[in-house]
Each structure stands twice: as structure tokens, then as C-alpha cells.
Coordinates of C-alpha atoms in Angstrom, one line a residue:
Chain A
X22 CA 88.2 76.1 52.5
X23 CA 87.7 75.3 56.2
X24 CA 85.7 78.7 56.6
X25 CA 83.7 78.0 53.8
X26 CA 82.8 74.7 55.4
X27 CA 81.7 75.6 58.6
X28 CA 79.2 78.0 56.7
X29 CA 77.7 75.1 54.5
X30 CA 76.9 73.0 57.6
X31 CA 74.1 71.9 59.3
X32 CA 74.5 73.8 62.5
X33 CA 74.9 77.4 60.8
X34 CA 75.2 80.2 64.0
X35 CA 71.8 82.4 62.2
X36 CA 70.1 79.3 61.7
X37 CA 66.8 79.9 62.7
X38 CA 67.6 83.8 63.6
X39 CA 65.1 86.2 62.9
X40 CA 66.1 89.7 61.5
X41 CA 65.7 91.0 65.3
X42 CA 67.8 88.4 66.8
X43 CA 70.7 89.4 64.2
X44 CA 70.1 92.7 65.7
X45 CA 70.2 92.3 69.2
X46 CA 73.2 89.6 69.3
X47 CA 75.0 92.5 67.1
X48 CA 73.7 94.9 69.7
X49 CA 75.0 92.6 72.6
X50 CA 79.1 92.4 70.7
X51 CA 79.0 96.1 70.3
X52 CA 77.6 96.6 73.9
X53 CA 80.1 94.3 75.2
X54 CA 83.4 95.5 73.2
X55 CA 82.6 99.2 73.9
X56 CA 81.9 98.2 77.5
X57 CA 85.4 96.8 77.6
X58 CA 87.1 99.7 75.6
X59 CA 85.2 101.9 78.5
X60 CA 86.3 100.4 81.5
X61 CA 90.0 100.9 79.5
X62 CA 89.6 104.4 79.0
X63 CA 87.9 105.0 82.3
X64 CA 89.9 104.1 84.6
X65 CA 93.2 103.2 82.6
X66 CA 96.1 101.5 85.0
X67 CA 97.0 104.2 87.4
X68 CA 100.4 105.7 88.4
X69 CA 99.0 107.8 91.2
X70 CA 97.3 107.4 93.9
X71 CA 94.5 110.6 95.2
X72 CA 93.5 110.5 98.5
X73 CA 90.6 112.8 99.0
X74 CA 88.7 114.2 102.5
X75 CA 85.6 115.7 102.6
X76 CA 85.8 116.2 98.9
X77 CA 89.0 118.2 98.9
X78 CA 92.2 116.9 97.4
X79 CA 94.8 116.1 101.0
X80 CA 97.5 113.6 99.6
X81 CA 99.0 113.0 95.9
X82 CA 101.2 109.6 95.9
X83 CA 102.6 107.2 93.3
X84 CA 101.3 104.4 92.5
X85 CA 105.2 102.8 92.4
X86 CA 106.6 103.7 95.8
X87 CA 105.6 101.9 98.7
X88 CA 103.9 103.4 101.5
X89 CA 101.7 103.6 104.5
X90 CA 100.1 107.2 105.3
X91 CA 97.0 107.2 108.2
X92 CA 94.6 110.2 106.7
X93 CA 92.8 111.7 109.0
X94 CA 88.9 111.9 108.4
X95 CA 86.5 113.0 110.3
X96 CA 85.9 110.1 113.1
X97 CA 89.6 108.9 113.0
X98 CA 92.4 107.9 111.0
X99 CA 92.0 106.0 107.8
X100 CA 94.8 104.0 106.9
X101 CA 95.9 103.9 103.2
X102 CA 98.5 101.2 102.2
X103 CA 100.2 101.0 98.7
X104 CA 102.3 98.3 97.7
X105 CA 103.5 96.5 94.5
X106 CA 101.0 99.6 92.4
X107 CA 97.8 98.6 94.0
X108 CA 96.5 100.3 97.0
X109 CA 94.0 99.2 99.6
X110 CA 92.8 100.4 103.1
X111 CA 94.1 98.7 106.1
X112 CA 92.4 100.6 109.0
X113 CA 89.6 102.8 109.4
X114 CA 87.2 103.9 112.1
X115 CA 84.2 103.1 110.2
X116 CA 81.4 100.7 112.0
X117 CA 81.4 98.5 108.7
X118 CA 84.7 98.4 106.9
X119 CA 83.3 98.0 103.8
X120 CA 86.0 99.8 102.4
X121 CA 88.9 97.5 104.1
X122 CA 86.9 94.3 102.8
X123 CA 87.2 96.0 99.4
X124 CA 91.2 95.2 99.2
X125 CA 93.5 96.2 96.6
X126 CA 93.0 98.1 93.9
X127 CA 95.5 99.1 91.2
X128 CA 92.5 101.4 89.3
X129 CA 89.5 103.6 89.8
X130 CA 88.5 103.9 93.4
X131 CA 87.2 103.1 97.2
X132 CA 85.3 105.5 99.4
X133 CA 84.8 105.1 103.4
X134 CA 81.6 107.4 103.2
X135 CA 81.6 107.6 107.1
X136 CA 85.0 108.9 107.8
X137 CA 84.8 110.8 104.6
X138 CA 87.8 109.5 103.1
X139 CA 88.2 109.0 99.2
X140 CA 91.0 106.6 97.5
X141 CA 91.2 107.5 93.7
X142 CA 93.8 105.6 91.6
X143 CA 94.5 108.3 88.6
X144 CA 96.9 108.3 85.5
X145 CA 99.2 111.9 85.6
X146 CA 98.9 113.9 83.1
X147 CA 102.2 116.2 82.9
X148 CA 104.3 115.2 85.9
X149 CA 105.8 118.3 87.1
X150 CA 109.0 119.5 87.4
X151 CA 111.1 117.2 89.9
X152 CA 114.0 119.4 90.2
X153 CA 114.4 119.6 94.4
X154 CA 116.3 122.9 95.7
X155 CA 117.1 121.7 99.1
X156 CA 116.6 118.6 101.1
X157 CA 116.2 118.5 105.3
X158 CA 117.1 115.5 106.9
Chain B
X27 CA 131.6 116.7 111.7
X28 CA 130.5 113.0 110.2
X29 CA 131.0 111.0 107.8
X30 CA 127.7 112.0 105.3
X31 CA 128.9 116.0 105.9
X32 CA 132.5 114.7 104.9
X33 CA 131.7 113.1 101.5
X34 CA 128.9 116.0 101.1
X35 CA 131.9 118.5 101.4
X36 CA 134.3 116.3 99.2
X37 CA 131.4 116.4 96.3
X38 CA 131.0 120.1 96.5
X39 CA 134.6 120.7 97.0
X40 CA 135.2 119.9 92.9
X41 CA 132.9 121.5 92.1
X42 CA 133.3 125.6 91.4
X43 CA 132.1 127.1 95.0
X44 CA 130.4 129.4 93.3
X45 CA 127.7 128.0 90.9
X46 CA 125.6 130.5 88.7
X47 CA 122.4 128.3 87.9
X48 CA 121.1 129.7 84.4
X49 CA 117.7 130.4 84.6
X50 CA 117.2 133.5 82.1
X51 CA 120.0 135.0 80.1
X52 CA 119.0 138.2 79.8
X53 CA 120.4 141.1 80.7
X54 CA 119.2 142.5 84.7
X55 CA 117.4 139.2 85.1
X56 CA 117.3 137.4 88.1
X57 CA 119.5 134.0 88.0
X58 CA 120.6 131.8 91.3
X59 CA 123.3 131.8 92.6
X60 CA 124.7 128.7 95.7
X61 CA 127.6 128.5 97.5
X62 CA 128.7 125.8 99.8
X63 CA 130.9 126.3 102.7
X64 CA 132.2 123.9 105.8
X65 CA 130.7 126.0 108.5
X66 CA 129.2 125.2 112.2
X67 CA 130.1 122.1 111.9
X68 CA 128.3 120.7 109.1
X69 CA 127.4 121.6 105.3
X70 CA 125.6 125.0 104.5
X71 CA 124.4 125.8 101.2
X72 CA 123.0 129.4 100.2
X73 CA 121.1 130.1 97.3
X74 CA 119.9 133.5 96.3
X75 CA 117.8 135.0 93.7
X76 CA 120.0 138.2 92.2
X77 CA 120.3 140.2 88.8
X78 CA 124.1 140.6 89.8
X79 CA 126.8 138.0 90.6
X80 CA 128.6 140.6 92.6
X81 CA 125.7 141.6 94.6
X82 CA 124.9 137.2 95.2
X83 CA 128.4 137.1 96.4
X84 CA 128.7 139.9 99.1
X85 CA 125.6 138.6 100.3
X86 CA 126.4 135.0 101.1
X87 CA 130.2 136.2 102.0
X88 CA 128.2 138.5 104.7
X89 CA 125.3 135.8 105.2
X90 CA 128.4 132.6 105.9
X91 CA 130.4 135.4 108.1
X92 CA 127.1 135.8 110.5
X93 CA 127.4 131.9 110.8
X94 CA 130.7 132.1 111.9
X95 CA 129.8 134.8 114.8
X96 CA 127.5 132.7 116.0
X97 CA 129.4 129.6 116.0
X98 CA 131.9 131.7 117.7
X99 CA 129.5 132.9 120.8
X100 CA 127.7 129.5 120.8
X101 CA 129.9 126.8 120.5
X102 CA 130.0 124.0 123.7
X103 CA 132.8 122.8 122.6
X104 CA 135.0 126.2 121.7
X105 CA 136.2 127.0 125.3
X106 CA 136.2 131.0 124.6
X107 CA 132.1 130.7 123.9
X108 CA 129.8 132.2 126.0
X109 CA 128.3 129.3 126.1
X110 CA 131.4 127.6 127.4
X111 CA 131.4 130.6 130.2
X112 CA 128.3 129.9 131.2
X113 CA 128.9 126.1 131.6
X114 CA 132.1 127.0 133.4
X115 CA 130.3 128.8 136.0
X116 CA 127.1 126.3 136.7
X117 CA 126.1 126.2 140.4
X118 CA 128.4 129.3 141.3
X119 CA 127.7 132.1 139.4
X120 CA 125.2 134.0 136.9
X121 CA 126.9 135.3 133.6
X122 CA 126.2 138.0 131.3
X123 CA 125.5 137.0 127.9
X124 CA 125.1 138.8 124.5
X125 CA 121.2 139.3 123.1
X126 CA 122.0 136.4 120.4
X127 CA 122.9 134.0 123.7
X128 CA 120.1 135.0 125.4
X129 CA 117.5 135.3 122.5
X130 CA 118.6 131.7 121.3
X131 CA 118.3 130.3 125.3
X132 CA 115.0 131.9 125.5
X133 CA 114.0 129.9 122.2
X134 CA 115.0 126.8 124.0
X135 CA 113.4 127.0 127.1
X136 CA 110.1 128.0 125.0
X137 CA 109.9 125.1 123.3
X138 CA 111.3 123.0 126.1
X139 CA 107.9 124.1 128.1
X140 CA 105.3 122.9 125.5
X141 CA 107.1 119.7 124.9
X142 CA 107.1 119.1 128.2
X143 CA 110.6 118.8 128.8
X144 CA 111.0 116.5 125.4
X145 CA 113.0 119.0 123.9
X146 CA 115.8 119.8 126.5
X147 CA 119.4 121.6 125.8
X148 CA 121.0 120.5 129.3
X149 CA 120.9 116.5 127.8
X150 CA 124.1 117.3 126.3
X151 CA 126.2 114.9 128.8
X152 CA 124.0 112.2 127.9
X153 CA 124.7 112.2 124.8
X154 CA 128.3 112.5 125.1
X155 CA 127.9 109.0 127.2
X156 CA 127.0 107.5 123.7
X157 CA 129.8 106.3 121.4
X158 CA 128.1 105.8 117.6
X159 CA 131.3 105.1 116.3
X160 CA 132.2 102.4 118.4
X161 CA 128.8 101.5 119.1
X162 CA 129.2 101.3 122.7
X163 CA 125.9 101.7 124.6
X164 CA 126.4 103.2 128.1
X165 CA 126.9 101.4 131.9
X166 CA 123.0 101.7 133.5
X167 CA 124.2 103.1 136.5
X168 CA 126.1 106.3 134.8
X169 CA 123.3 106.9 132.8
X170 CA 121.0 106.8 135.8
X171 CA 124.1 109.0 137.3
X172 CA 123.7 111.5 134.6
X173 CA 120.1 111.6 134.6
X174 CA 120.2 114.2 137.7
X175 CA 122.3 116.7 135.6
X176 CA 119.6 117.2 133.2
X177 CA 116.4 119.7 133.1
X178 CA 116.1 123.0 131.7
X179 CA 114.4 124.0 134.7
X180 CA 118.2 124.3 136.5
X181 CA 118.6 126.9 133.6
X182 CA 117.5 130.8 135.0
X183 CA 117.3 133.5 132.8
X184 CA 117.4 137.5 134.1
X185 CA 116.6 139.2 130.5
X186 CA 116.6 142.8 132.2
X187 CA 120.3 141.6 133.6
X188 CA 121.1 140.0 130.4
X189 CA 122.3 137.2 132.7
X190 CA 122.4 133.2 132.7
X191 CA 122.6 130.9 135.0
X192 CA 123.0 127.1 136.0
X193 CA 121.5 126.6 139.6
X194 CA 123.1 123.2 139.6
X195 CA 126.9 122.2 139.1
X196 CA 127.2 120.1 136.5
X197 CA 124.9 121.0 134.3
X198 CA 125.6 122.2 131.2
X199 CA 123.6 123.9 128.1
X200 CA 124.5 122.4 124.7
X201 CA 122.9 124.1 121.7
X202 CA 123.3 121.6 119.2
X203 CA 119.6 121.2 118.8
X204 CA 118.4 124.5 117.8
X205 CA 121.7 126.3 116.8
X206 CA 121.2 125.0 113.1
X207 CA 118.0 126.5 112.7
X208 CA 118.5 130.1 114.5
X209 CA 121.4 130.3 112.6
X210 CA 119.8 129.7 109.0
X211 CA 117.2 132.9 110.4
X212 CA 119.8 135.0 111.4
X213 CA 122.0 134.3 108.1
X214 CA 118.2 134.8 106.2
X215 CA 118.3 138.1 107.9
X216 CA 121.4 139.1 106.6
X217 CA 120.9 138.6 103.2
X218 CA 117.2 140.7 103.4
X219 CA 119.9 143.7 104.8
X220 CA 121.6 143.2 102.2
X221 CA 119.0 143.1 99.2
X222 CA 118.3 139.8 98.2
X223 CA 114.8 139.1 98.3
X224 CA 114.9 135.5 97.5
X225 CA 116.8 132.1 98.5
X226 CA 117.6 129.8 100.9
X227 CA 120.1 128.5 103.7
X228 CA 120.2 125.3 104.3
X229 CA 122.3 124.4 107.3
X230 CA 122.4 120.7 107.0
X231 CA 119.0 119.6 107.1
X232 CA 117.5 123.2 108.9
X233 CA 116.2 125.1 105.8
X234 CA 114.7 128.1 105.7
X235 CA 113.3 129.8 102.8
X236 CA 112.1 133.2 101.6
X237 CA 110.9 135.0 98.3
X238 CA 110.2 133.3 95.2
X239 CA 112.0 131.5 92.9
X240 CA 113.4 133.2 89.3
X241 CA 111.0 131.5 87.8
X242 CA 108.5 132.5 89.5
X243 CA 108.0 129.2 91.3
X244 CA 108.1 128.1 95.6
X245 CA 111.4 126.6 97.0
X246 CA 111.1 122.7 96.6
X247 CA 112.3 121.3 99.4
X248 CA 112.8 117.4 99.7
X249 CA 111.9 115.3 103.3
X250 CA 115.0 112.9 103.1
X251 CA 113.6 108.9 103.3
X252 CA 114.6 107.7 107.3
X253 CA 115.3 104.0 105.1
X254 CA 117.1 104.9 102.3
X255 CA 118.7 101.9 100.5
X256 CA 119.9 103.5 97.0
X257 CA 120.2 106.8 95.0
X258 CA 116.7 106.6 93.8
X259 CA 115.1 106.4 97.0
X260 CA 116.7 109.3 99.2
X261 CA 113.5 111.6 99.2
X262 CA 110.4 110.4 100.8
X263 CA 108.0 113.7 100.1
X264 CA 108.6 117.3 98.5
X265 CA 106.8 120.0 99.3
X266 CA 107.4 123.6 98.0
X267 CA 106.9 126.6 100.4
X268 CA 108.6 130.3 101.1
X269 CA 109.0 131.8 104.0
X270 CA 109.3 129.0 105.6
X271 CA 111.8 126.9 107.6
X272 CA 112.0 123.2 107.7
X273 CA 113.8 120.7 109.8
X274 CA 114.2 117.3 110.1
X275 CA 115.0 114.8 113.2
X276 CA 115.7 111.0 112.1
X277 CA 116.9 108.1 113.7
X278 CA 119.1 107.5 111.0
X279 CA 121.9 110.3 111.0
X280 CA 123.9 108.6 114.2
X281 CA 123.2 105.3 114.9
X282 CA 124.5 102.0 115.7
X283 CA 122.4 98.9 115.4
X284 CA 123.2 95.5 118.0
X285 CA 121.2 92.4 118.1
X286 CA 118.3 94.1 115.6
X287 CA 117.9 97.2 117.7
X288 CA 119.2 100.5 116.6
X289 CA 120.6 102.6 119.1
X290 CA 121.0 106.4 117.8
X291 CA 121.8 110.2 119.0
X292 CA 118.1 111.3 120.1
X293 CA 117.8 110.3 123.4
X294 CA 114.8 110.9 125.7
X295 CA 115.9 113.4 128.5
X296 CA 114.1 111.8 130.8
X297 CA 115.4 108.2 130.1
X298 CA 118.5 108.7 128.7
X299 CA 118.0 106.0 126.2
X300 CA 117.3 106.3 122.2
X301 CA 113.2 107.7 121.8
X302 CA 112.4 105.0 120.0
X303 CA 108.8 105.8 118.9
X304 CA 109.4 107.6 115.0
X305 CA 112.0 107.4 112.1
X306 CA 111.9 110.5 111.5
X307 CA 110.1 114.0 112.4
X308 CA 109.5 117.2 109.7
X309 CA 109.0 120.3 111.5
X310 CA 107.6 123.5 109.1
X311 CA 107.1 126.7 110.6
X312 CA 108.3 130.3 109.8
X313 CA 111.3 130.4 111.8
X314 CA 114.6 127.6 112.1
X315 CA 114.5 128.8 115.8
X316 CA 111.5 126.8 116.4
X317 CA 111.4 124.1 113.5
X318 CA 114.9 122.6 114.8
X319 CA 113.7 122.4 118.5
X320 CA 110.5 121.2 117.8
X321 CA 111.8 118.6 115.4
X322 CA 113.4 117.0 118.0
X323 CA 110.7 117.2 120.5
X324 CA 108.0 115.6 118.6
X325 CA 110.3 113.1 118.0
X326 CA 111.0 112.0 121.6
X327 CA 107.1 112.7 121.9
X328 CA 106.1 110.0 118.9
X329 CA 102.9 110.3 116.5
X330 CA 100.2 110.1 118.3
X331 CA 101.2 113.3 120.8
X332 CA 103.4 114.8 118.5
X333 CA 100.6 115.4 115.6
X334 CA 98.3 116.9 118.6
X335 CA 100.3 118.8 119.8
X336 CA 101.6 120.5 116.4
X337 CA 97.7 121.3 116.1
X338 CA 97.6 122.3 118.7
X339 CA 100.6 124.9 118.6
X340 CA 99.5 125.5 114.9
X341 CA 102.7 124.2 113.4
X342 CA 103.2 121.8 110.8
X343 CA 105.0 118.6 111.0
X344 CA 105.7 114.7 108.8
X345 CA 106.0 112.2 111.0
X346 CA 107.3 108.9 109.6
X347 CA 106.8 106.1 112.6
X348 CA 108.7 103.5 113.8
X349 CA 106.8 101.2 111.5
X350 CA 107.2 103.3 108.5
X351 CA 103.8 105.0 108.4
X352 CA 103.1 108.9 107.4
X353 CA 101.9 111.3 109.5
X354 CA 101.1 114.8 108.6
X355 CA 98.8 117.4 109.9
X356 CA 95.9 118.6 108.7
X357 CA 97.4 121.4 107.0
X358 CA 99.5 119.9 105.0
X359 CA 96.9 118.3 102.9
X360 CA 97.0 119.0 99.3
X361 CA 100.3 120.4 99.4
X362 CA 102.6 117.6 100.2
X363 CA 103.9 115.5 97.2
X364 CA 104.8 111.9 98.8
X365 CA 107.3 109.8 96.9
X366 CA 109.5 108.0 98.5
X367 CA 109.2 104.3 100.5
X368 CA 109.2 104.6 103.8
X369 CA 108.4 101.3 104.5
X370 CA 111.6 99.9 103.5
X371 CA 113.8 98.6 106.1
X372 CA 117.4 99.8 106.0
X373 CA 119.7 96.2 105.8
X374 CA 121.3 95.6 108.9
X375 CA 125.0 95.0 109.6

């Protein structure tokens, strides 16, 4: 067999391999495929996007809807863009627009820690009832 | 009445009027019960929370009968109106109006005065210049003509003589853009008298709210999308709330559009020409009287005035821009639900 091959050649992978190197390249896969199952869990794709202030909770939006909303922080207005399920922030009063050079993300989140504003992509759990008694327009 | 309140009739009209929504079956529980009725004008739908069909129904009959009174007084188009009376005698004499005429006039000139004359009820003849129908945009020079026959300061009110009058002839009070919304608190009045402690009355798009739901829930009321394409995008936010009225001012309900630029029925008083800053304007506050003014105020106003301004006054309001981005203020944080795309642009014909 092919496999059986490869293990009789010269240039066997543990060749050479002490008992701790066995362990710590076994360390490293099991590091590096939990790492990856993590990141999955962690922040899984989103379907709605959380826009805090100051810590508290000021607009709920999905993730597949389109839209521009200027949240108002406390130096200015941050502007929050979502389009095609990623979301990214177009304008903000903030001397080093670190978080508009961060661009779009479609999972886990982007801060601007001087205006106080918090992006968080999340995954609903339970959407709530739809059901609309009256519309104005 | 146009074409959207036509077809809204037509898909109501085969439908039973009255619909019992099941929401418990049990005996003395409270269930909802709607109705919709042609009335001023437009569409009104009431709901009410009752534990008896026969109770729902006397209450919406006596609720949709209050409407009609006040159509009656209020109407600029029904000659026999007080408002028509009053119009009649502009630059000659002072009339004497009922408390409803006087209360709603007073309502008017309230919120004309903080919007600093963006919400006016004497810009009715410039509107009547526009044709939405036939798109046709009006001659400069009548506009410019008309222009002098608006300002709610020619309106004088003597509350002690129960008296109004027009110091200019001419001018002429047209309450189409608060009558929606005094009318859903007066018919919300009506049905407390008559023991309903829950429901709503939404006159078109001026909705007001009180009580809770059967299920022990807050009214859900949907913020129509200014760019709707198809079914699935009509709502742009929800937000639930009681005791609370809601309102909505949009770009989009008359409009024409030529050469890429969309000409529609909320003109600036002091122009004369389409306000051109928003798409649409969400007013929330506890009375109709003063979201359906205000919407249209902060509309001629834009964002940038028209969410200071709400602050200031302590009132709540959504505005979507004329490029499609959300507004809201601070209040509304946490309790708005946004769904819709606002950033869609209607197709053009």
C-alpha cells in the first residue's frame, strides 16, 4: 500500500523526534484545531448587528438589511454602515479612526473607545415575535 | 382620498369589518377586536382589548362616530365647517368657534412657534398650487404670489371670546396636518369613556396607543420604509410602546419625480417648494395632537435641527435622511428594533 510506503521511507515525519517533540507537535495540532473550533464558536457568523454606548445596549439591527444609522456618542456622531451582512464604521469624531481603518466586519466586534461607541456582530437566539399591530407612515 | 387608501380600503373591504383576533378562548378573557372604516378621508383602523364583542363594538361605533364630528366641524373642504366659516370670513371678521376648533387651532399655533414657522396650517394654498397627479410643478411667480398668504401669525385667537380670526384676506387655515392625530386622541378618549382600557386608532399613519396588549405585551407599531421596493421591505423599524402616539411624515405618500428630482406634498412654508432635506420623519409623543404637527415640522427642519430640537422639547422622533441614513434620539436607544433598508433607492419612472 501507498500509506505503508511512505512509512518505510527514508524521510519518516518522527525521524529523529524525541519523545518531547512528539509531544509538543501533538500539543501544537490540538492547540491549533481547538483554536480554530474557538474562534467558530466564539464569534459564530452573525445575523445581528449590537450597537452599544457607554456600555448600554442603544440599537439592535440585522445583519441582512442594509442600512446607515449615525449613533450618537459622547463627542459626536458615529456612523455605523451595514451592507451585504458585514458592517463597518464610516464616520466618527475620534482623533484616530482606528475604528474606521478597521473596515468590515461580518463577526465579533469594533470599539471607538473615545466616542464610546461599541459595534458587536451577534447570532439571535429566539427572534421574537414579528407580528406588527399598526404601521405609521 | 389616494390611491394607497383606495386599495387599503378594497383589501379590508373583503374581509369581515369586524375581525375577532383569538388570543385566549376562555370564557371573560380579553380578545381584540379591529374594525376598519373609510373615514376623514383616509383608512382608520381600531383595535381594542375587550372580554365582550358587544362591548368592542359600541365602543368603536361611538369611537368612528367622534371621527365623523370632527370631520364635520373641521373639514376645509366641507363648506358647512367651521373651518370653512372662518376661511370665509379672513380679513373681515372674527368668528366663534366650538372648544374642539379652538383647542385643535391652539395645538397648531403651539407647535407652529417652536418650529419656527416649519410647521404652518395657513400653507394650505400652496399646496393646492401642486398637482401630484399630473405632476405639474407650479409657475415661480404664483408661487412667489402665494407666498404672502401664508403665516400663522395672520391667525388670532380670543380663547375668553371663543373667537378666530384671519387678519389678512386670503388666508386660509387648513388642518390637514394635525387633524389625523387630534382625532386618533379624541376617538382614544372615547373609547376610555366607554371602558376599554386597551387598543389603538390608527388614522392612516397617526397612531396612538394605550393599555396593554391581551397578552400582556406593548402595541408593536411598524415605521413604514420611505424606499420600499417589495412586500418584504415595507417596515424600516418596530418599536412597541402604550400610551403613546406615533406619526409619520415621508416624501413618499404624494410625489412626482422629473428629470431625477422628486417633487412631493411637504412643502416649506417659507419657500413654497418640496423640503427636501429627509425621507421621512417619526414623531413619538403622548398625544396625536402634537406627533402629527411635529412630524411635519422636523421634516421641513431636516436632521441635524430636527434631532436638537426633539431634545430639546423632550420628544422623540426617527429621522431617515435624504441619503437614507437613521436618526433617532437619545431615548430611543435600546428600544427601537431596525429592520428595514433604507438605503434603497425607490426606481424611478
Amino acid at each position: 500500500m501507498r500509506l505503508s510506503g511512505i512509512r518505510r521511507g527514508k524521510k519518516k515525519l518522527t525521524d529523529g523526534m524525541t519523545l518531547a517533540d512528539r509531544l509538543l507537535l501533538a500539543a501544537l495540532v490540538i492547540i491549533s484545531v481547538s483554536g480554530l473550533i474557538f474562534i467558530k464558536e466564539a464569534f459564530p457568523q452573525g445575523t445581528d448587528v449590537r450597537i452599544e454606548v457607554n456600555g448600554k445596549l442603544a440599537y439592535k439591527l440585522p445583519l441582512n438589511n442594509n442600512a446607515i444609522i449615525a449613533v450618537k456618542g459622547i463627542d459626536g456622531d458615529t456612523v455605523v454602515e451595514i451592507k451585504n451582512r458585514k458592517v463597518r464604521i464610516t464616520e466618527s469624531p475620534c482623533p484616530n479612526k482606528i475604528c474606521i481603518h478597521n473596515g468590515w466586519i461580518d463577526r465579533g466586534a469594533i470599539a471607538c473607545l473615545p466616542n464610546r461607541v461599541t459595534v458587536f456582530v451577534d447570532s439571535s437566539e429566539g427572534k421574537e415575535n414579528k407580528a406588527i399591530d399598526a404601521i405609521t407612515g | 382620498m389616494d390611491k394607497k387608501s383606495i386599495n387599503l380600503l378594497l383589501r379590508y373591504s373583503i374581509t369581515p369589518l369586524l375581525l375577532c383576533l383569538l388570543v385566549s378562548c376562555g370564557p371573560g378573557e380579553k380578545r381584540l377586536y379591529k374594525e376598519t372604516r373609510a373615514s376623514m378621508y383616509t383608512i382608520v383602523e381600531i383595535t381594542v382589548s375587550s372580554d365582550s364583542q358587544q362591548k368592542a363594538k359600541t365602543a368603536i361605533d361611538n369611537a368612528f362616530g367622534e371621527l365623523e364630528r370632527l370631520a364635520k366641524l373641521l373639514n376645509f373642504y366641507a363648506e358647512d365647517s367651521e373651518i370653512s366659516a372662518v376661511n370665509r370670513s379672513a380679513g373681515n371678521k372674527p368668528v366663534r368657534v366650538s372648544p374642539e376648533t379652538m383647542e385643535i387651532i391652539e395645538k397648531a399655533l403651539y407647535v407652529s412657534e417652536n418650529t419656527g414657522g416649519a410647521f404652518d396650517i395657513t400653507v394650505g394654498p400652496l399646496v393646492r398650487l401642486w398637482d401630484f397627479q399630473k405632476k405639474i410643478i407650479p409657475d415661480r411667480a404664483i408661487v412667489k404670489e402665494k407666498l404672502k398668504l401664508v403665516g400663522y401669525k395672520h391667525i388670532v385667537i380670543d380663547k375668553e371670546a371663543s373667537t378666530v380670526f384671519l387678519k389678512t384676506k386670503g388666508i386660509q387655515i387648513d388642518l390637514g396636518g394635525i387633524i389625523k392625530g387630534f382625532a386618533a386622541d379624541k376617538a382614544v378618549e372615547i373609547l376610555k369613556q366607554q371602558g376599554i382600557k386597551a387598543g389603538i386608532v390608527a388614522i392612516a399613519g397617526d397612531i396612538k396607543t394605550f393599555g396593554i396588549r391581551p397578552d400582556g405585551g406593548l402595541w408593536k407599531v411598524g415605521i413604514q420604509n420611505p424606499r420600499q421596493q417589495t412586500d418584504k421591505d415595507e417596515i424600516t423599524a418596530t418599536i412597541a410602546m402604550t400610551d403613546m402616539a406615533i406619526s409619520t411624515s415621508g416624501d413618499y405618500e404624494r410625489y412626482f419625480i422629473i428629470d431625477g428630482k422628486r417633487y412631493h406634498h411637504i412643502l416649506n412654508p417659507k419657500t413654497g417648494y418640496p423640503a427636501d432635506e429627509c425621507r421621512s420623519v417619526s414623531i413619538i409623543a403622548k398625544d396625536g395632537s402634537i406627533t402629527d404637527p411635529f412630524s411635519t415640522g422636523i421634516f421641513i427642519l431636516g436632521a441635524e435641527k430636527g434631532i436638537k430640537l426633539l431634545e430639546e422639547m423632550g420628544i422623540d422622533g426617527i429621522i431617515v435622511d435624504k441619503n437614507g441614513k437613521i436618526h433617532t434620539t437619545p431615548n430611543l436607544r435600546g428600544k427601537l428594533e431596525i429592520i428595514g433598508d433604507s438605503q434603497r433607492q425607490k426606481k424611478t419612472n
